[in-house]
PDB file of C-alpha atoms in Angstrom:
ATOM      1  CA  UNK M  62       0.000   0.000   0.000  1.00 47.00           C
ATOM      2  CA  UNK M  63       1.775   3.253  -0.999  1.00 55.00           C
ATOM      3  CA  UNK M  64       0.989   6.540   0.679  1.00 53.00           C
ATOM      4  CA  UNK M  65       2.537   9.192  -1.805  1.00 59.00           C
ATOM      5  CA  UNK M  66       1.149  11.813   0.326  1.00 64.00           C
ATOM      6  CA  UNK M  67       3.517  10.863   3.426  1.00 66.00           C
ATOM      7  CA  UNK M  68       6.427  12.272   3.634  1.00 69.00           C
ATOM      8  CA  UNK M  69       8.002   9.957   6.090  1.00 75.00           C
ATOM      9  CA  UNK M  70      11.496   9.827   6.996  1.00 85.00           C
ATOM     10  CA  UNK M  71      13.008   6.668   8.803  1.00 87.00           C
ATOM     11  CA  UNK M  72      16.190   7.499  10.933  1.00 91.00           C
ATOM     12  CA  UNK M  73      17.877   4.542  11.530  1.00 91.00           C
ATOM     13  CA  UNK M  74      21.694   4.004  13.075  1.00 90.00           C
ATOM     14  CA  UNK M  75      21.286   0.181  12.294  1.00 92.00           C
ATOM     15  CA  UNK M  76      24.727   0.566  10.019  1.00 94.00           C
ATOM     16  CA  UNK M  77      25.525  -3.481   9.359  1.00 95.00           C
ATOM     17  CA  UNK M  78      22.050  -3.253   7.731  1.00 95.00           C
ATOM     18  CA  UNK M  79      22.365  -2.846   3.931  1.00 95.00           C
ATOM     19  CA  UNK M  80      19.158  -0.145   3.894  1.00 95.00           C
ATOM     20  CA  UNK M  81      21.325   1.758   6.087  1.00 94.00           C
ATOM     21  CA  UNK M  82      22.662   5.092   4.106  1.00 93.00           C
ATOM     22  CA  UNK M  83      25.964   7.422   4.821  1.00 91.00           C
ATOM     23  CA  UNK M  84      23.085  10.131   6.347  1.00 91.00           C
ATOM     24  CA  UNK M  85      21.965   7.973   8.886  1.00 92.00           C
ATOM     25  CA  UNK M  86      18.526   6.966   7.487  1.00 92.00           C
ATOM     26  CA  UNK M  87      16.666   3.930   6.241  1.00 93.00           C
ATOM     27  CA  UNK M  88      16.677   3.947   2.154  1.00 93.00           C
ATOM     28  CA  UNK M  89      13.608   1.739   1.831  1.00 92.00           C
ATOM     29  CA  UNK M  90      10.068   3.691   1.042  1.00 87.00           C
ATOM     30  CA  UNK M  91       8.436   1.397   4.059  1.00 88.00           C
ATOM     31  CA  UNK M  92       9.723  -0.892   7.042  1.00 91.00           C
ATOM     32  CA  UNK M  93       8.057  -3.765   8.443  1.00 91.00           C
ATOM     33  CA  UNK M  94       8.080  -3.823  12.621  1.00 87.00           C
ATOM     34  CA  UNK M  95       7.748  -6.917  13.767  1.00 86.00           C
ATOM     35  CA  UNK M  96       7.486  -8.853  17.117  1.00 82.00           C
ATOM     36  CA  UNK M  97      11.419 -10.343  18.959  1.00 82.00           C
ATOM     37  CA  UNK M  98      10.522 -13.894  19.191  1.00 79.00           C
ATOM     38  CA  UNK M  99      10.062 -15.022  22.491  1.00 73.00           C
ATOM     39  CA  UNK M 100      10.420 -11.145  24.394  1.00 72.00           C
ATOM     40  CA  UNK M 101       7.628 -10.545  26.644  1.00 75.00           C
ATOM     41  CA  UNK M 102       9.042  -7.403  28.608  1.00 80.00           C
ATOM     42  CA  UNK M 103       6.740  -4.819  27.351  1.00 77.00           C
ATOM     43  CA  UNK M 104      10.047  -3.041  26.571  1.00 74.00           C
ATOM     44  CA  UNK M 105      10.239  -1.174  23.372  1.00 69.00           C
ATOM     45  CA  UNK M 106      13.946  -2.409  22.842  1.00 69.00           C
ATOM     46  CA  UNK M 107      12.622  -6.133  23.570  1.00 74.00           C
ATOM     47  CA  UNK M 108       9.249  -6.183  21.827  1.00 77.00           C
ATOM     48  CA  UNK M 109       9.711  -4.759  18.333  1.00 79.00           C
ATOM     49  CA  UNK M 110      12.792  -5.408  15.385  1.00 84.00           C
ATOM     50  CA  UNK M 111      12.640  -3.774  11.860  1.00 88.00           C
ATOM     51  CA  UNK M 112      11.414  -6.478   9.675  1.00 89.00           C
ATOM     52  CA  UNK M 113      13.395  -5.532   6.653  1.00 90.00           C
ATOM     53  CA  UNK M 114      17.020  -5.855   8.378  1.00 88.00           C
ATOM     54  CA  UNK M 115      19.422  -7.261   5.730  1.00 91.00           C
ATOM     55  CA  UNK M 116      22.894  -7.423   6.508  1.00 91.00           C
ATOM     56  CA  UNK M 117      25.753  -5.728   4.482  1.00 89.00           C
TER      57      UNK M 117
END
């Protein structure tokens, strides 16, 4: 689903990810959040992972 009207910007300082670009943002147009297996902390750090994480 595209949303050309957004204009979203995705900081990210993940830099082993291949997304990851020399201004310190995310180069796809979307991310996908998803669950950490097995992390039931209710802690933001715990609970979620970008989806789209490729490595270098």
């Amino acid at each position: 689903m595209s949303h050309p009207e957004w204009n979203q910007c995705i900081e990210c300082s993940v830099v082993s990810c291949k997304h990851h670009n020399d201004h310190g943002h995310c180069s796809l147009d979307k991310i996908k959040v998803e669950p950490t297996p097995m992390a039931y902390t209710g802690e933001a750090a715990d609970e979620s992972m970008c989806g789209n994480y490729n490595c270098k």
